[in-house]
Coordinates of C-alpha atoms in Angstrom, one line a residue:
M1 CA 95.8 76.5 120.1
A2 CA 93.5 79.4 120.6
I3 CA 95.0 82.9 120.7
T4 CA 93.3 85.5 123.0
R5 CA 93.5 89.3 122.9
D6 CA 95.2 89.2 126.3
D7 CA 98.0 87.0 124.8
V8 CA 98.5 89.6 122.1
L9 CA 98.4 92.6 124.4
K10 CA 100.9 90.9 126.7
A11 CA 103.3 90.4 123.8
L12 CA 102.8 94.0 122.7
S13 CA 103.5 95.3 126.2
T14 CA 107.2 94.5 125.5
V15 CA 107.2 97.0 122.6
T16 CA 108.0 100.6 123.6
V17 CA 107.2 103.7 121.5
D18 CA 109.6 106.3 123.1
R19 CA 112.7 106.7 125.1
G20 CA 110.7 107.0 128.3
G21 CA 109.7 103.3 127.9
T22 CA 106.0 103.9 127.2
T23 CA 104.5 100.6 126.0
L24 CA 102.5 100.3 122.9
P25 CA 99.3 99.3 124.7
G26 CA 99.8 102.1 127.2
S27 CA 100.5 104.7 124.6
G28 CA 96.9 105.1 123.4
R29 CA 98.0 104.4 119.8
L30 CA 96.9 100.8 119.6
S31 CA 93.7 100.0 117.8
P32 CA 91.4 97.2 119.0
V33 CA 93.0 93.8 118.3
V34 CA 91.2 91.5 115.9
I35 CA 91.7 87.8 115.8
D36 CA 89.9 85.8 113.1
P37 CA 89.0 82.0 113.3
G38 CA 92.3 81.2 111.5
N39 CA 94.4 82.8 114.3
R40 CA 95.3 85.7 112.1
V41 CA 96.0 88.7 114.2
M42 CA 95.2 92.3 113.0
F43 CA 95.8 95.7 114.6
S44 CA 97.0 99.2 113.7
I45 CA 99.1 101.8 115.3
L46 CA 97.8 105.4 115.3
I47 CA 100.4 108.0 114.3
D48 CA 100.6 111.5 112.9
P49 CA 101.7 111.4 109.2
S50 CA 105.0 113.0 110.1
E51 CA 105.8 110.1 112.4
A52 CA 105.6 107.4 109.8
E53 CA 109.4 106.9 109.4
R54 CA 110.0 106.9 113.1
F55 CA 107.2 104.3 113.9
E56 CA 108.0 101.9 111.1
P57 CA 110.6 100.0 113.3
V58 CA 107.9 100.0 116.1
R59 CA 105.4 98.4 113.7
R60 CA 107.9 95.7 112.6
E61 CA 108.8 94.9 116.2
A62 CA 105.2 94.6 117.2
E63 CA 104.4 92.4 114.3
G64 CA 107.4 90.2 115.1
R65 CA 106.5 89.8 118.8
V66 CA 103.0 88.7 118.0
L67 CA 104.0 86.4 115.2
A68 CA 106.3 84.7 117.7
L69 CA 103.3 83.6 119.8
P70 CA 102.5 79.9 119.6
G71 CA 99.6 79.3 117.3
V72 CA 99.6 82.6 115.5
S73 CA 99.3 82.0 111.7
S74 CA 99.9 85.5 110.5
V75 CA 99.9 89.1 111.6
L76 CA 98.5 92.2 109.8
A77 CA 100.0 95.2 111.5
S78 CA 100.1 98.7 110.0
L79 CA 100.4 102.4 110.7
T80 CA 97.4 104.5 110.3
S81 CA 96.5 108.2 110.7
E82 CA 92.7 107.5 110.9
R83 CA 91.4 107.9 114.4
A84 CA 88.0 107.4 116.0
P85 CA 85.6 110.3 116.3
N86 CA 86.4 112.7 119.1
A87 CA 89.7 110.9 119.8
P88 CA 92.7 113.2 120.4
P89 CA 95.5 113.0 117.7
P90 CA 98.8 111.5 118.7
G91 CA 101.4 113.9 119.9
G92 CA 99.2 116.7 121.2
A93 CA 96.4 118.9 120.1
P94 CA 95.4 119.0 116.4
R95 CA 96.6 121.8 114.2
P96 CA 93.9 122.9 111.7
P97 CA 95.2 123.3 108.2
G98 CA 95.3 126.8 106.8
P99 CA 93.1 127.8 103.8
G100 CA 94.2 126.3 100.5
V101 CA 96.4 123.6 102.1
P102 CA 96.2 120.5 99.8
P103 CA 95.3 117.1 101.4
R104 CA 98.1 114.9 102.4
Q105 CA 99.3 112.4 99.8
G106 CA 101.1 109.1 100.6
N107 CA 104.6 108.2 99.7
A108 CA 105.3 106.7 96.3
L109 CA 105.6 102.9 95.9
P110 CA 109.2 102.0 94.8
G111 CA 109.2 100.9 91.2
V112 CA 105.5 101.8 90.5
R113 CA 105.1 104.6 88.0
H114 CA 101.3 105.2 88.3
I115 CA 98.6 104.0 90.7
V116 CA 95.1 104.3 89.2
A117 CA 91.9 103.8 91.3
V118 CA 88.9 102.2 89.6
A119 CA 85.9 103.3 91.8
S120 CA 82.2 103.5 91.9
G121 CA 79.7 105.4 94.0
K122 CA 77.7 102.2 94.7
G123 CA 78.1 98.5 94.3
G124 CA 76.6 96.4 91.5
V125 CA 77.8 98.4 88.5
G126 CA 80.5 96.0 87.4
K127 CA 83.5 97.8 88.8
S128 CA 85.6 94.8 89.5
T129 CA 85.0 93.2 86.1
T130 CA 85.9 96.5 84.5
A131 CA 89.0 97.0 86.6
C132 CA 90.2 93.5 85.7
N133 CA 89.7 93.8 82.0
L134 CA 91.0 97.4 82.0
A135 CA 94.2 96.1 83.6
L136 CA 94.5 93.5 80.9
G137 CA 93.8 96.1 78.3
L138 CA 96.7 98.1 79.6
S139 CA 98.9 95.0 79.6
A140 CA 98.0 94.4 76.0
Q141 CA 99.7 97.7 75.2
G142 CA 103.0 96.2 76.4
L143 CA 102.8 97.9 79.8
R144 CA 103.8 96.2 83.1
V145 CA 100.6 96.1 85.1
G146 CA 99.5 95.0 88.6
L147 CA 96.0 94.6 90.0
L148 CA 95.2 95.3 93.7
D149 CA 91.9 94.1 94.9
A150 CA 91.1 96.7 97.7
D151 CA 87.5 95.7 98.0
I152 CA 88.0 94.0 101.4
Y153 CA 84.4 93.1 102.0
G154 CA 83.8 91.6 98.5
P155 CA 87.1 90.5 96.9
S156 CA 86.5 89.5 93.3
V157 CA 89.9 89.4 91.7
P158 CA 90.7 85.7 92.7
K159 CA 87.5 84.6 90.9
L160 CA 87.9 86.9 87.9
L161 CA 91.5 85.8 87.3
G162 CA 90.9 82.1 88.2
L163 CA 93.4 82.2 91.0
S164 CA 93.5 80.2 94.2
G165 CA 96.0 79.4 96.9
K166 CA 98.1 81.6 99.2
P167 CA 100.8 84.0 98.1
R168 CA 104.4 83.1 98.9
V169 CA 106.1 85.0 101.8
L170 CA 109.5 86.4 100.7
E171 CA 112.4 87.7 102.8
G172 CA 111.5 90.6 104.9
K173 CA 107.9 89.3 105.4
T174 CA 106.8 90.7 102.0
L175 CA 104.3 88.9 99.9
E176 CA 104.9 87.8 96.4
P177 CA 101.9 88.8 94.2
M178 CA 100.0 86.0 92.4
Q179 CA 100.2 86.1 88.6
A180 CA 97.7 85.4 85.8
Y181 CA 97.5 86.5 82.2
G182 CA 100.6 88.7 82.5
L183 CA 99.2 90.6 85.5
K184 CA 100.6 90.7 89.1
A185 CA 97.7 90.5 91.5
M186 CA 97.0 90.8 95.2
S187 CA 93.7 90.4 97.1
I188 CA 92.6 89.8 100.6
G189 CA 90.8 86.9 99.0
F190 CA 94.1 85.1 98.8
L191 CA 94.7 85.4 102.5
I192 CA 91.3 84.3 103.9
E193 CA 89.0 81.3 103.4
P194 CA 86.6 81.8 100.5
E195 CA 83.5 81.9 102.7
S196 CA 84.9 84.0 105.5
A197 CA 83.0 87.2 106.3
M198 CA 85.1 90.3 106.8
I199 CA 83.5 92.0 109.8
W200 CA 85.9 94.9 110.1
R201 CA 85.6 98.5 110.9
G202 CA 87.1 101.3 108.8
P203 CA 90.6 101.5 110.4
M204 CA 91.2 97.7 110.0
V205 CA 90.1 97.9 106.4
Q206 CA 92.5 100.7 105.7
S207 CA 95.3 98.8 107.6
A208 CA 94.7 95.8 105.3
I209 CA 94.8 97.9 102.2
T210 CA 97.9 99.7 103.3
Q211 CA 99.7 96.4 104.0
M212 CA 98.7 95.0 100.6
L213 CA 100.2 98.1 99.0
R214 CA 103.4 98.4 101.0
D215 CA 104.2 94.8 101.9
V216 CA 103.9 93.2 98.5
A217 CA 106.8 92.8 96.1
W218 CA 105.2 94.6 93.2
G219 CA 108.6 95.1 91.4
E220 CA 108.7 97.4 88.4
L221 CA 105.2 98.4 87.2
D222 CA 104.0 101.0 84.7
V223 CA 100.5 100.9 86.3
L224 CA 99.0 99.5 89.4
V225 CA 95.2 99.3 89.0
V226 CA 93.4 99.4 92.3
D227 CA 89.9 97.9 92.4
M228 CA 88.5 100.2 95.1
P229 CA 85.7 99.4 97.6
P230 CA 82.3 100.7 96.4
G231 CA 80.9 103.9 97.9
T232 CA 82.4 107.1 99.4
G233 CA 82.9 106.3 103.1
D234 CA 85.8 106.5 105.5
A235 CA 87.7 103.6 103.9
Q236 CA 87.5 105.1 100.4
L237 CA 88.4 108.6 101.6
T238 CA 91.4 107.5 103.7
M239 CA 92.6 105.3 100.8
A240 CA 92.5 108.3 98.5
Q241 CA 94.4 110.5 101.0
A242 CA 97.0 107.9 102.1
T243 CA 97.8 106.4 98.6
P244 CA 99.8 108.3 96.0
L245 CA 97.1 108.0 93.4
S246 CA 97.9 109.3 89.9
G247 CA 94.2 109.5 89.2
A248 CA 90.8 107.8 89.4
V249 CA 88.3 106.2 87.0
I250 CA 84.6 106.2 87.8
V251 CA 82.5 103.3 86.7
S252 CA 78.7 103.8 86.4
T253 CA 75.7 102.3 84.7
P254 CA 73.5 104.7 82.7
Q255 CA 70.5 105.0 84.9
D256 CA 69.9 108.0 87.1
L257 CA 70.1 106.1 90.4
A258 CA 73.7 105.0 89.7
L259 CA 74.7 108.4 88.3
I260 CA 73.8 110.1 91.6
D261 CA 76.3 108.0 93.3
A262 CA 78.9 108.4 90.5
R263 CA 78.7 112.2 91.1
R264 CA 79.6 111.6 94.8
G265 CA 82.6 109.6 93.7
V266 CA 83.8 112.4 91.5
T267 CA 83.3 114.9 94.3
M268 CA 85.2 112.8 96.8
F269 CA 88.3 112.5 94.6
R270 CA 88.2 116.2 93.7
K271 CA 88.1 117.1 97.4
V272 CA 91.3 115.1 98.0
S273 CA 93.0 116.5 94.9
V274 CA 93.0 113.2 92.9
P275 CA 92.6 113.8 89.1
I276 CA 89.6 112.2 87.4
L277 CA 91.0 110.3 84.5
G278 CA 87.6 109.4 83.1
V279 CA 84.1 108.0 83.5
I280 CA 83.1 104.6 82.0
E281 CA 79.5 103.7 81.2
N282 CA 79.1 100.0 82.0
M283 CA 76.2 97.8 80.9
A284 CA 75.4 100.6 78.4
T285 CA 73.3 98.3 76.2
F286 CA 72.3 94.6 76.3
I287 CA 73.4 92.6 73.3
C288 CA 71.0 89.7 72.6
P289 CA 73.1 86.5 72.2
N290 CA 70.6 85.1 69.7
C291 CA 69.8 88.0 67.4
G292 CA 72.5 90.5 68.2
A293 CA 69.9 93.3 68.8
A294 CA 70.9 96.0 71.3
S295 CA 68.5 97.0 74.1
A296 CA 69.0 99.9 76.5
I297 CA 67.9 98.1 79.6
F298 CA 69.4 100.7 82.0
G299 CA 69.0 103.6 79.7
H300 CA 71.8 104.9 77.5
G301 CA 74.3 107.8 77.4
G302 CA 73.7 108.9 81.0
A303 CA 77.4 108.5 82.0
R304 CA 78.6 110.3 78.9
H305 CA 76.2 113.3 79.6
E306 CA 77.3 113.3 83.3
A307 CA 80.9 113.4 82.3
E308 CA 80.3 116.3 80.1
R309 CA 78.4 118.1 82.8
L310 CA 81.2 117.5 85.4
E311 CA 83.8 118.4 82.8
V312 CA 85.7 115.2 83.1
P313 CA 86.8 112.8 80.3
F314 CA 84.5 110.1 79.0
L315 CA 86.4 106.9 78.3
G316 CA 83.7 104.8 76.6
E317 CA 80.8 102.4 76.8
I318 CA 80.9 98.8 77.7
P319 CA 78.0 96.6 76.6
L320 CA 76.1 94.1 78.7
T321 CA 76.8 90.8 77.0
M322 CA 76.8 87.1 77.8
A323 CA 80.4 86.7 76.8
I324 CA 81.6 89.2 79.5
R325 CA 79.5 87.6 82.2
E326 CA 80.5 84.0 81.3
T327 CA 84.2 84.6 80.9
S328 CA 84.3 86.6 84.2
D329 CA 82.5 83.8 86.1
A330 CA 84.8 81.3 84.6
G331 CA 88.0 83.1 85.7
R332 CA 89.0 83.6 82.0
P333 CA 88.5 87.4 81.4
V334 CA 87.4 88.3 77.9
V335 CA 90.4 90.6 77.1
A336 CA 92.8 87.7 77.7
T337 CA 90.8 84.8 76.3
D338 CA 89.2 86.5 73.2
P339 CA 91.6 89.3 72.5
D340 CA 90.3 89.8 69.0
G341 CA 86.7 89.8 69.9
P342 CA 84.4 92.8 70.0
Q343 CA 84.2 93.0 73.8
A344 CA 88.0 92.9 74.2
K345 CA 88.3 95.6 71.6
V346 CA 86.1 97.9 73.7
Y347 CA 88.2 97.4 76.8
R348 CA 91.4 97.9 74.9
E349 CA 90.2 101.1 73.4
I350 CA 89.2 102.4 76.8
A351 CA 92.6 101.3 78.2
Q352 CA 94.3 103.2 75.5
K353 CA 92.4 106.4 76.2
L354 CA 93.1 106.0 79.9
W355 CA 96.8 105.7 79.3
G356 CA 96.7 108.8 77.1
N357 CA 94.9 110.7 79.8
L358 CA 97.4 109.5 82.4
T359 CA 100.6 110.2 80.5
G360 CA 99.6 112.6 77.7
A361 CA 100.8 110.1 75.1
P362 CA 99.8 106.6 74.0
A363 CA 101.8 103.6 75.1
G364 CA 104.9 103.1 73.0
R365 CA 105.7 99.5 73.4
A366 CA 104.7 96.7 71.0
A367 CA 101.7 94.7 72.3
P368 CA 102.8 91.2 73.4
R369 CA 100.7 88.1 72.9
I370 CA 98.9 87.2 76.1
V371 CA 99.5 83.7 77.2
I372 CA 96.3 82.0 78.4
E373 CA 97.0 80.0 81.6

């Protein structure tokens, strides 16, 4: 049966947010309700960061009331501190931060030692392929690694890892991450139909990312690699502020047009006090599959020079090869399926540098043999 917004609002009107009996819809904290064609319901609750603990029971109750409606397939409800322009903050007038006050950072994820964002200033630079193979390169060092696909509008991880189907729902409504090649993975692509268009505004995107972070049973991880949305808009900025990031990696191609956007990415993370762990130059050279000759189609060395100028680490160059493209399209990433090949060696070396920048020391565990699924 079809679910309407009125149905959802009626269910949410039974949820109160304070002792005075103010309902959730009447509190001014409820975002617009979104219902997709699969009867998945999505909304967020506006809070001040200091109210997160108090409003978590409200969020769970709201989620439960809507999930109990006949026909609802799933509910995506989250707490957010992102508000619309000119909207008053919850709980009264805003208090401007004093000079030198650092941006707010989110609470740590239980069991996860480090969260690393792989970002780019623009799309089309191979960020997702890099994030996937980088995660596998970290795993090859014996580390416990997860991969979160936070690119809501263009999720690529299901394709890159050859995964399909829906994640299992565990006790407490948490999701069990999918697994491939030794990685734990989560993506909005597992929760929607492959051809569905995600026509969401910033707050709903952030709500989805937050729920995939908080409501997934990641378990014990040394590193959670986050494939960030491209660009430097509201979703990226809020993600950087609300998530306890250990650092960020910027992916860029060598040409000037991409480097302009890469600079914006570095600037954004610096403004929210997230360390830059390094810059990667992707598609640095094209390697001819017939003769093996290298051609600098997009130029060469631009990302290295930019890293030096910005005084951030340079992690390495990744060539543009048929092997990387073919294995990515086939859902058999090159680091997992050809671990001794030249392309995998490049990713593993970059992953080792990244781990050193992250911890100050190389990984100490023996590298396991990756089982190809």
